[in-house]
Coordinates of C-alpha atoms in Angstrom, one line a residue:
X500 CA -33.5 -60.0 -54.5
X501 CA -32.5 -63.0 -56.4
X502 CA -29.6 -63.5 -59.0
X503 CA -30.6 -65.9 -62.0
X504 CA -27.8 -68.3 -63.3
X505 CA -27.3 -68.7 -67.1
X506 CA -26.4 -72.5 -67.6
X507 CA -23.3 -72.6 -69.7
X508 CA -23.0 -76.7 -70.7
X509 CA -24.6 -78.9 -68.4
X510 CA -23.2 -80.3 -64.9
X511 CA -21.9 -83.3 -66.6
X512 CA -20.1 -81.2 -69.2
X513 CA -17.8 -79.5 -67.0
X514 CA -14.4 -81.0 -66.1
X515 CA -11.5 -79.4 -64.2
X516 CA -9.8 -79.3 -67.4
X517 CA -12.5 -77.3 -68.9
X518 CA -13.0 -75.3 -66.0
X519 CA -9.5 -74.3 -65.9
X520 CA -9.9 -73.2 -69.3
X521 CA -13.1 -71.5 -69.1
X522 CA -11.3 -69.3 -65.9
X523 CA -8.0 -68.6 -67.3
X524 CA -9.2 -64.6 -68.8
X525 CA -10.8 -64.1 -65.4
X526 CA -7.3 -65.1 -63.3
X527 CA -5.6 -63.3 -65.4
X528 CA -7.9 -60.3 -64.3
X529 CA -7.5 -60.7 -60.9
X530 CA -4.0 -61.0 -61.2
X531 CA -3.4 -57.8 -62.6
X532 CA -5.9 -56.1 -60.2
X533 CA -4.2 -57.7 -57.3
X534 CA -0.7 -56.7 -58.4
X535 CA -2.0 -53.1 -58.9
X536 CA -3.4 -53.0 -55.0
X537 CA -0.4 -55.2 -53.3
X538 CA 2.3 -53.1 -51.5
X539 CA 5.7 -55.0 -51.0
X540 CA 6.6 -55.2 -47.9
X541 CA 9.6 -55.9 -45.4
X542 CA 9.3 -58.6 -42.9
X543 CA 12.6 -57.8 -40.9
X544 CA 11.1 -54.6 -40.4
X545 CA 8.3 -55.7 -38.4
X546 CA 10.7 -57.9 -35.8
X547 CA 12.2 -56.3 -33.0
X548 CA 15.9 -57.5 -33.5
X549 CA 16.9 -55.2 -30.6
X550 CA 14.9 -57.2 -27.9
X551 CA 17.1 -60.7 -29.1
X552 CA 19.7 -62.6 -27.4
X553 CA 21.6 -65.5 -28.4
X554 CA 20.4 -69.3 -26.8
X555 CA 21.8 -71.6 -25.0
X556 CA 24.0 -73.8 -27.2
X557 CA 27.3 -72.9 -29.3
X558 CA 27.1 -69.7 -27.7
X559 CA 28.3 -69.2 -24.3
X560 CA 26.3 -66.0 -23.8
X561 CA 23.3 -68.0 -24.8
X562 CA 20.5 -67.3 -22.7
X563 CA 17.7 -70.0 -21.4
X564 CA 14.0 -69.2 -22.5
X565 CA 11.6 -68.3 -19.7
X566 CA 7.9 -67.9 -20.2
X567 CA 8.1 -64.3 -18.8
X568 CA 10.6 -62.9 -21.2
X569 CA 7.7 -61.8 -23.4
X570 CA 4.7 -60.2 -23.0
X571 CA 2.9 -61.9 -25.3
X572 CA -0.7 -63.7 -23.1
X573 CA -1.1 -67.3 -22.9
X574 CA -3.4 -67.5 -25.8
X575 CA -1.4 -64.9 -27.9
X576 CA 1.5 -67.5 -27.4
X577 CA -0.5 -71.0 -28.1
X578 CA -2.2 -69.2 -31.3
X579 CA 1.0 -67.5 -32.7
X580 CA 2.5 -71.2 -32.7
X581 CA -0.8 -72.8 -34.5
X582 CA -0.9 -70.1 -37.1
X583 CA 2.7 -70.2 -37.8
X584 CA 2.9 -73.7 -38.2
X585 CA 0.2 -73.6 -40.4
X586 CA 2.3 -70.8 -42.4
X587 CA 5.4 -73.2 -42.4
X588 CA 3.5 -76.3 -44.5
X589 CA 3.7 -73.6 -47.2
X590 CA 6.1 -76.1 -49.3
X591 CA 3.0 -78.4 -49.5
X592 CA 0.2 -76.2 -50.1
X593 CA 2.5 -74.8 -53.4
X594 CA 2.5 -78.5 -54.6
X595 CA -1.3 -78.8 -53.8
X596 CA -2.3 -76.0 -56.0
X597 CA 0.3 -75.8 -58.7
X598 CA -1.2 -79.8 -58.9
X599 CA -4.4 -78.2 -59.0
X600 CA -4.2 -75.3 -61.3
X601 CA -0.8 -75.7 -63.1
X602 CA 2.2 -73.6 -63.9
X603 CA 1.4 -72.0 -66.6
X604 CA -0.2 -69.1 -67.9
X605 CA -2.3 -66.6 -65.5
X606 CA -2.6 -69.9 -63.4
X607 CA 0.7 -70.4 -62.6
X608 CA 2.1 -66.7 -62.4
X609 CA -0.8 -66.7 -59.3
X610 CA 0.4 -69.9 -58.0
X611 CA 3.9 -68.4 -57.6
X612 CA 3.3 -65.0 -56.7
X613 CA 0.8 -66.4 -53.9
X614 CA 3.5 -68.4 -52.7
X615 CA 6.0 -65.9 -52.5
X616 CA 3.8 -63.5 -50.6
X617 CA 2.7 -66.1 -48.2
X618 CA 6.4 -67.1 -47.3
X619 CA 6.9 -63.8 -45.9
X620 CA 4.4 -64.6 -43.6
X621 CA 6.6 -67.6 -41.7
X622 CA 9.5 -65.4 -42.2
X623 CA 8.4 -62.5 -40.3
X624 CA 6.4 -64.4 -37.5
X625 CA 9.1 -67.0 -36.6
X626 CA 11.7 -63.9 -36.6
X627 CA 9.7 -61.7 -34.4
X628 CA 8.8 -65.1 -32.3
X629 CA 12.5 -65.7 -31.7
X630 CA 14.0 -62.0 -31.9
X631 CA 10.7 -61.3 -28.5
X632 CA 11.1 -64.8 -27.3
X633 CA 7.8 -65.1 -27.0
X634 CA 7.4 -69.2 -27.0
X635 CA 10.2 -71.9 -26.5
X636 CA 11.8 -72.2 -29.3
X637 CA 13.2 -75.7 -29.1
X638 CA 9.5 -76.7 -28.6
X639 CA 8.5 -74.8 -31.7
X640 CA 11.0 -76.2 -33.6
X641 CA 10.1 -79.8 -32.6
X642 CA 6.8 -79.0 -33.6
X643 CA 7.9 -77.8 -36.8
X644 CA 9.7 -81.0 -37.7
X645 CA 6.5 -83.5 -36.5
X646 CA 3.8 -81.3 -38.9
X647 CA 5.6 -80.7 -41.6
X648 CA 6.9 -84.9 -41.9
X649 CA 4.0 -85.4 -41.8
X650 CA 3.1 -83.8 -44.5
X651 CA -0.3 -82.2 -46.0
X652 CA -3.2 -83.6 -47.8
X653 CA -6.0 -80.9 -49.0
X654 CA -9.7 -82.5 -48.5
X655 CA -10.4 -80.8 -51.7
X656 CA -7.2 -82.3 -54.0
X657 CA -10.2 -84.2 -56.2
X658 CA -11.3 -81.0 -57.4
X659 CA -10.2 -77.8 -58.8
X660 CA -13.5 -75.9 -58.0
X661 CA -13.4 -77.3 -54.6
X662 CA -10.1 -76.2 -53.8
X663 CA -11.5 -72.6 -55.2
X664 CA -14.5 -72.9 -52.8
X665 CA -12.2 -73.6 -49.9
X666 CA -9.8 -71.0 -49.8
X667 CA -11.7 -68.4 -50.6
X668 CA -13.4 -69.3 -47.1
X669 CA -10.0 -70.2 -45.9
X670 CA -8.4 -67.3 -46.6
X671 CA -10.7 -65.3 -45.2
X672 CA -10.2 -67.8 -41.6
X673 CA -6.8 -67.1 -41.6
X674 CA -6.6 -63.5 -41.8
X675 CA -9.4 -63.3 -38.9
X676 CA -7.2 -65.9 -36.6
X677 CA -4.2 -63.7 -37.2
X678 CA -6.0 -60.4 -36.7
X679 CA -7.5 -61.5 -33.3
X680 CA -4.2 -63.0 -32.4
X681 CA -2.9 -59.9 -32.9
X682 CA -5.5 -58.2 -30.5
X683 CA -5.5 -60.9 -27.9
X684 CA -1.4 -60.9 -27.6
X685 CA -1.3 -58.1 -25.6
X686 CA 1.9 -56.7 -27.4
X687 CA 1.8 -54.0 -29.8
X688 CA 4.5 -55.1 -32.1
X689 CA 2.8 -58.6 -32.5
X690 CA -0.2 -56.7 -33.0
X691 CA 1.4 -54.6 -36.0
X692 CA 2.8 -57.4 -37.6
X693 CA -0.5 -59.7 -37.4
X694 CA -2.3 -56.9 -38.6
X695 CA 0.4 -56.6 -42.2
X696 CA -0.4 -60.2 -42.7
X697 CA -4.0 -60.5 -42.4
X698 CA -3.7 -57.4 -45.3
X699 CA -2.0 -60.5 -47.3
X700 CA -4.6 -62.5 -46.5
X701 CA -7.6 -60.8 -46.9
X702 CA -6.3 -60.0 -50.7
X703 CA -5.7 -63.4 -51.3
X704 CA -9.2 -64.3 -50.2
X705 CA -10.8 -61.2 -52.5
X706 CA -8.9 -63.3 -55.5
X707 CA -10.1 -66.6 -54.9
X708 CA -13.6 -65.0 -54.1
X709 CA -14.4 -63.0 -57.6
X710 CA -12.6 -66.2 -58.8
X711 CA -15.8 -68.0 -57.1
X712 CA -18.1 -66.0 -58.6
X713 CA -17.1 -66.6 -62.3
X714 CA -17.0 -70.1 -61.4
X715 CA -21.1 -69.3 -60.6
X716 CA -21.8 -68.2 -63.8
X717 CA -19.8 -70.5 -65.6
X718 CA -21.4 -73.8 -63.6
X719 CA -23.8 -72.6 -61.0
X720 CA -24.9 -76.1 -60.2
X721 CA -21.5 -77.7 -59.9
X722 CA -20.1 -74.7 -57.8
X723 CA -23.2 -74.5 -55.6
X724 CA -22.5 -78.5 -54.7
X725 CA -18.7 -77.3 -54.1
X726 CA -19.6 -74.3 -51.7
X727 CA -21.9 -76.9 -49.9
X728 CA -19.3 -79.7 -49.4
X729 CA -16.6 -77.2 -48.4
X730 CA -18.9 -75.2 -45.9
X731 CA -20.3 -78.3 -44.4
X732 CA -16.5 -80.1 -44.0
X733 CA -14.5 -77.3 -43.6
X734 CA -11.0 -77.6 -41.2
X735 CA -8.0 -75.5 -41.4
X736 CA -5.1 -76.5 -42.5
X737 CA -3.3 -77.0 -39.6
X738 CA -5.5 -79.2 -38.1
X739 CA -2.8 -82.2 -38.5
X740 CA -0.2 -80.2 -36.1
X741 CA 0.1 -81.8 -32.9
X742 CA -1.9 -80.6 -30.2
X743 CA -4.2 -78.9 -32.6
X744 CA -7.7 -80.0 -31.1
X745 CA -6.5 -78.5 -27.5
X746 CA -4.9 -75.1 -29.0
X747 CA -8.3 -74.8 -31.4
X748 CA -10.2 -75.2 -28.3
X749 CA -8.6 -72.7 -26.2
X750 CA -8.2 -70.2 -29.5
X751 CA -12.1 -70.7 -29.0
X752 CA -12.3 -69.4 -25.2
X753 CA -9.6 -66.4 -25.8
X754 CA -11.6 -65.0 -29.1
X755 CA -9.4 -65.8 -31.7
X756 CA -11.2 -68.3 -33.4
X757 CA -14.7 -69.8 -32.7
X758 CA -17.8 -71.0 -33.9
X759 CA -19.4 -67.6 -33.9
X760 CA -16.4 -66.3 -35.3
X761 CA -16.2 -68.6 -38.2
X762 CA -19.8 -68.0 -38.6
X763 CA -20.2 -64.8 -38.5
X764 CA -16.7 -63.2 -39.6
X765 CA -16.2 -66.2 -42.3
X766 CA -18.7 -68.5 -44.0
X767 CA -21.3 -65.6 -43.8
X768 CA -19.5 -62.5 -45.6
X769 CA -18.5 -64.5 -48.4
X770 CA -21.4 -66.2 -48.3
X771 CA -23.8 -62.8 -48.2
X772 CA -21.3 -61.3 -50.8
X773 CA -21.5 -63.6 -53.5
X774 CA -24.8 -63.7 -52.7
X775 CA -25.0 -67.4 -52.9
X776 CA -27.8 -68.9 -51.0
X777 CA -30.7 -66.2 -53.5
X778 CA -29.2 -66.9 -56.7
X779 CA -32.3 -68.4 -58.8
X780 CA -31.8 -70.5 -61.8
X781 CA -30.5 -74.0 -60.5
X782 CA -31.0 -77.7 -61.6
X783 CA -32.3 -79.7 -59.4
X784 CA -28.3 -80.6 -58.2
X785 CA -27.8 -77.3 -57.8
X786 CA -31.2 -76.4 -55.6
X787 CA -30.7 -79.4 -53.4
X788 CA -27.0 -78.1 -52.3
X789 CA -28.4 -74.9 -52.2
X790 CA -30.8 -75.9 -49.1
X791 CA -28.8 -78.2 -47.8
X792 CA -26.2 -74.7 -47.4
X793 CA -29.0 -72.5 -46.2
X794 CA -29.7 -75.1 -43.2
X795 CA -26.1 -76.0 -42.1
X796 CA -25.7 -72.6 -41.9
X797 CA -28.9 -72.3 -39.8
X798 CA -27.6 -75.2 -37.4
X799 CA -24.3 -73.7 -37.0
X800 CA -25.7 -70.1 -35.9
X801 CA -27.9 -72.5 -33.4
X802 CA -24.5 -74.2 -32.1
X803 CA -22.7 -70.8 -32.0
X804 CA -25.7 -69.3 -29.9
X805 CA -25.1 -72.3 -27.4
X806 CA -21.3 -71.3 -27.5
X807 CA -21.4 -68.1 -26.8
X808 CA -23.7 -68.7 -23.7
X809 CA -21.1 -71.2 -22.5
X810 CA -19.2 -68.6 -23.0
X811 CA -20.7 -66.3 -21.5
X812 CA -21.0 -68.1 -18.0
X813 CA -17.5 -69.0 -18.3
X814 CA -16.8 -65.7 -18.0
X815 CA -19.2 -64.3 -15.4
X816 CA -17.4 -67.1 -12.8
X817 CA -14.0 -65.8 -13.6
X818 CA -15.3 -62.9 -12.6
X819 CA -17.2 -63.9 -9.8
X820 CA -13.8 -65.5 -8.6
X821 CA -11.5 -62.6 -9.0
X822 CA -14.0 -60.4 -7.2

């Protein structure tokens, strides 16, 4: 089955400006739909405020923390710090896309009302984090300072359609990292509250994604290139935080996030859904991207084969040394 493109202007013709524009009656659709299906909900009842106790400091109560006050796993605790400091940049990612898409009109009521449903996010997870003790928190808060001074830069702040193409892939990532979070932290009430969050998430990727989709019949040339650049140089957002290339690697051997994960549970839904790599119709630009997507996406199944066999035999002799 293939999806023919109707050219609407040539590639050259289309700016952000007119982009913008041209997308405005369809954000304003999604908006609406999405305020129709969002439930409010109430982060301080997700935290367990009952398990807490007051730290060492002005307090003389104040209790020390211990690693085995919680019983959160070792990879629940190293990827519930990662994804909450991703959550906390959240000051820097409003500037990015109210730089991006303005704050006006249907563009900047989503700008704001993704901004505010995304702060409950650190709210809730840095509460039930300090409320279970489940990491240090003086080491958490360190962390805090060093990634957020540092600031955040988007790969995709040249471009409006970019920054469309990537989080509608990103927001997909993040609400699979917190879901298997969730699963791998071997505590229910983490669990629960993960699972609320990646609800956020996976509306916010459902927006950006129909959003994606006008954008291919608007300009299927220029958003096939964007889908190709963001696909091929894709990193999350934390990836600045320090000690991010260790944590992503062992978020890889615990499950939560890998390369047959990111394949399989992120590039290729929305991918498949959009129905991207048959749509017919393209200039040359358009075609070339187009191939270029349908053999990264070859290669990267090919690396997350060899993964998951080094995976695999990971495994089998941690087994074969507990037996």
């Amino acid at each position: 089955m293939t999806i023919t493109s109707s050219h609407l202007g040539s590639t050259d013709s289309w700016t952000d400006a007119r982009l913008l524009y041209a997308l405005e009656e369809v954000v304003e659709q999604e908006l609406n739909r999405h305020l129709k299906v969002a439930k409010d909900w109430m982060p301080h009842e997700y935290v367990p405020f009952s398990d807490a106790r007051n730290f060492p400091g002005f307090f003389e109560d104040g209790e020390a923390w211990e690693k085995g006050q919680s019983p959160v796993t070792d990879i629940g605790r190293i990827a519930l710090v990662v994804n909450l400091l991703t959550e906390d940049n959240l000051p820097s990612y409003h500037h990015e896309i109210a730089s991006l898409f303005g704050r006006d009109g249907a563009w900047g009521t989503w700008v704001h009302r993704w901004t505010a449903e995304e702060g409950r996010h650190g709210i809730v997870m840095r509460d039930y984090l300090l409320a279970s003790r489940a990491v240090d928190p003086d080491e958490l808060e360190r962390f805090r300072m060093v990634h957020m001074s540092e600031g955040f830069e988007s790969d995709n702040r040249h471009s409006m359609l970019h920054s469309v193409a990537y989080v509608a892939f990103q927001e997909l990532a993040t609400r699979i990292s917190h879901r298997n979070t969730g699963h791998q932290s071997g505590d229910p009430v983490c669990d629960r509250m993960l699972a609320r969050i990646a609800t956020d998430e996976n509306l916010h990727m459902v927006f950006y994604r129909n959003l994606l989709k006008a954008a291919f019949e608007l300009a299927p040339d220029l958003t096939m290139q964007s889908v190709r650049d963001v696909v091929v140089n894709f990193r999350m957002p934390g990836h600045g935080m320090p000690g991010f290339e260790r944590a992503a690697a062992q978020m890889a051997i615990g499950e939560v996030y890998n390369l047959r994960i990111h394949h399989d549970d992120v590039l290729q839904p929305v991918l498949r859904h959009l129905k991207v790599l048959e749509i017919d119709g393209l200039g040359p630009e358009g075609l070339k991207a187009q191939e270029e997507l349908g053999f990264y996406m070859g290669g990267l199944d090919a690396e997350a084969s060899k993964f998951d066999e080094r995976l695999a035999a990971r495994k089998a002799r941690m087994a074969a040394r507990g037996a």
